[in-house]
Protein backbone atom coordinates (compact mmCIF):
# COMPACT_ATOMS: atom_id res chain seq x y z
CA ALA A 1 43.12 39.58 127.08
CA LYS A 2 40.02 39.61 128.74
CA LEU A 3 39.98 43.21 128.95
CA LEU A 4 41.22 43.66 125.09
CA GLN A 5 38.29 41.05 124.10
CA LEU A 6 40.93 38.62 122.56
CA LEU A 7 39.81 35.44 124.57
CA PRO A 8 37.23 33.38 122.49
CA PRO A 9 33.72 33.30 123.65
CA LYS A 10 32.63 31.54 126.30
CA LYS A 11 30.57 28.82 124.33
CA THR A 12 33.76 27.07 123.10
CA GLN A 13 36.15 24.69 125.32
CA TYR A 14 39.25 26.44 124.16
CA SER A 15 40.36 29.21 126.02
CA VAL A 16 43.60 30.19 123.90
CA LEU A 17 44.14 33.83 122.58
CA GLN A 18 42.76 34.28 119.04
CA ARG A 19 46.60 35.16 117.94
CA PRO A 20 45.43 37.09 114.47
CA LYS A 21 44.23 39.72 116.79
CA VAL A 22 47.11 39.81 119.42
CA VAL A 23 49.17 40.02 116.28
CA ASP A 24 46.90 42.70 114.93
CA PHE A 25 46.73 44.84 118.18
CA VAL A 26 50.92 44.84 118.72
CA VAL A 27 51.31 45.52 115.00
CA SER A 28 48.73 48.76 115.64
CA CYS A 29 50.93 50.01 118.66
CA GLN A 30 53.44 50.68 116.39
CA THR A 31 54.06 54.33 115.99
CA TYR A 32 55.59 56.52 112.99
CA GLU A 33 58.70 56.65 114.49
CA GLY A 34 59.10 52.83 114.31
CA GLY A 35 59.29 51.88 118.28
CA ILE A 36 55.81 50.06 120.03
CA GLY A 37 53.68 52.12 122.43
CA GLY A 38 51.06 50.66 125.02
CA GLU A 39 48.39 51.30 122.96
CA PRO A 40 47.39 52.32 119.49
CA PHE A 41 48.22 56.16 118.82
CA SER A 42 50.55 56.43 121.79
CA GLU A 43 54.37 57.49 122.29
CA ALA A 44 56.86 54.52 121.54
CA HIS A 45 58.32 53.12 124.56
CA GLY A 46 61.32 50.75 125.29
CA GLY A 47 59.42 48.33 127.73
CA TYR A 48 56.43 48.57 125.24
CA THR A 49 58.61 47.60 122.04
CA PHE A 50 60.89 45.12 124.20
CA CYS A 51 57.46 43.54 125.02
CA GLY A 52 55.73 43.59 121.60
CA LEU A 53 58.32 42.45 119.83
CA ALA A 54 59.18 39.74 122.05
CA ALA A 55 55.33 38.60 121.90
CA LEU A 56 55.79 38.75 117.63
CA GLN A 57 58.93 36.55 117.67
CA LEU A 58 57.48 33.97 120.34
CA MET A 59 54.07 33.49 118.56
CA GLY A 60 56.25 33.10 115.31
CA SER A 61 54.23 36.12 113.34
CA LEU A 62 57.33 38.74 113.80
CA ASP A 63 57.02 38.60 109.92
CA ASN A 64 53.76 36.86 109.46
CA LYS A 65 55.51 34.25 108.04
CA ASP A 66 52.65 31.90 109.16
CA GLU A 67 50.35 33.49 106.59
CA ASP A 68 49.18 32.20 103.56
CA PRO A 69 50.76 34.33 100.77
CA SER A 70 48.04 33.92 98.51
CA SER A 71 45.73 35.31 101.29
CA SER A 72 44.33 38.66 100.84
CA SER A 73 43.55 39.55 104.12
CA GLY A 74 45.77 42.71 104.14
CA ARG A 75 46.94 42.12 107.28
CA PRO A 76 49.92 44.77 107.86
CA LYS A 77 53.37 43.23 109.23
CA LEU A 78 55.22 44.79 111.66
CA ASP A 79 57.89 47.22 110.18
CA VAL A 80 61.24 46.00 111.36
CA PRO A 81 63.48 48.34 109.53
CA ALA A 82 62.06 51.22 111.41
CA LEU A 83 61.59 49.43 114.70
CA THR A 84 65.48 48.86 114.20
CA GLY A 85 66.21 52.32 113.33
CA TRP A 86 64.09 53.71 116.64
CA LEU A 87 65.92 51.29 118.66
CA ALA A 88 69.37 52.45 117.72
CA ARG A 89 68.55 55.95 117.91
CA ARG A 90 67.98 55.21 121.61
CA GLN A 91 71.05 55.05 122.39
CA MET A 92 72.91 58.45 123.89
CA THR A 93 76.11 59.68 122.81
CA TYR A 94 77.09 61.50 125.61
CA GLU A 95 75.84 59.36 128.37
CA GLY A 96 76.63 56.24 126.77
CA GLY A 97 73.21 54.80 128.00
CA PHE A 98 69.89 54.34 126.89
CA SER A 99 66.47 56.19 126.65
CA GLY A 100 63.38 54.61 126.83
CA ARG A 101 61.70 57.53 124.87
CA SER A 102 62.21 60.08 122.45
CA ASN A 103 63.88 63.24 123.74
CA LYS A 104 64.11 61.70 127.52
CA LEU A 105 67.25 61.24 129.60
CA VAL A 106 69.45 57.96 129.98
CA ASP A 107 68.09 55.58 132.65
CA GLY A 108 70.16 52.20 133.45
CA CYS A 109 66.93 49.48 133.06
CA TYR A 110 66.69 50.33 129.34
CA SER A 111 69.84 48.89 128.69
CA PHE A 112 67.66 45.58 129.34
CA TRP A 113 64.88 47.02 127.29
CA GLN A 114 66.58 47.97 124.47
CA GLY A 115 69.50 45.75 124.46
CA GLY A 116 66.71 42.83 124.65
CA ALA A 117 64.52 43.78 121.71
CA MET A 118 67.65 44.71 119.50
CA ALA A 119 68.72 41.13 120.18
CA ILE A 120 65.46 39.80 118.87
CA ALA A 121 65.49 42.49 116.03
CA SER A 122 69.08 41.33 115.50
CA SER A 123 68.13 37.63 114.93
CA PHE A 124 64.92 39.00 112.84
CA TRP A 125 67.88 39.89 110.40
CA THR A 126 69.83 37.10 110.71
CA GLN A 127 67.02 34.91 109.19
CA HIS A 128 65.83 37.79 106.95
CA THR A 129 68.91 38.35 104.96
CA THR A 130 68.50 41.59 102.20
CA THR A 131 70.93 42.64 99.40
CA SER A 132 69.49 46.22 99.62
CA SER A 133 71.77 47.83 102.48
CA SER A 134 69.20 50.61 102.17
CA THR A 135 66.60 48.63 103.40
CA VAL A 136 68.21 48.80 106.90
CA GLY A 137 69.41 52.22 106.87
CA VAL A 138 72.80 51.34 106.03
CA TYR A 139 75.23 53.92 104.93
CA ASN A 140 76.78 52.93 102.21
CA GLU A 141 80.00 54.59 100.50
CA ASP A 142 78.51 53.65 97.01
CA ASP A 143 75.66 55.02 97.27
CA ASP A 144 77.26 58.50 97.47
CA ASP A 145 77.90 58.00 93.51
């Protein structure tokens, strides 16, 4: 937190993290693929995705629900549908295991990282059901008409 300058100035008596900065940083690490990298503009990785997603969930900021809806802060939200899709694409069909990054081989440790992240994302979807199946990228036979 000190390296990222997320701690408040020394003048204050509080040593808590500045939550909006943490949320903004984690969201800024989400890649075009949907996963989360170790820093902005880096490759998405299973371990970082789990840690970023878990941090947002633990802070109650996965969907920025603590933010005042009338505020115009312009704070972006984590793209959970893209993240869920990225996680699902990490399971390889031939080996059956999980890879940590796109176009990489499977590794047993990613069963924990990707599985844990999928459990957190699943709890998000359980709390935020939607009527549009296309929002979460689910194939629906009725869409072929």
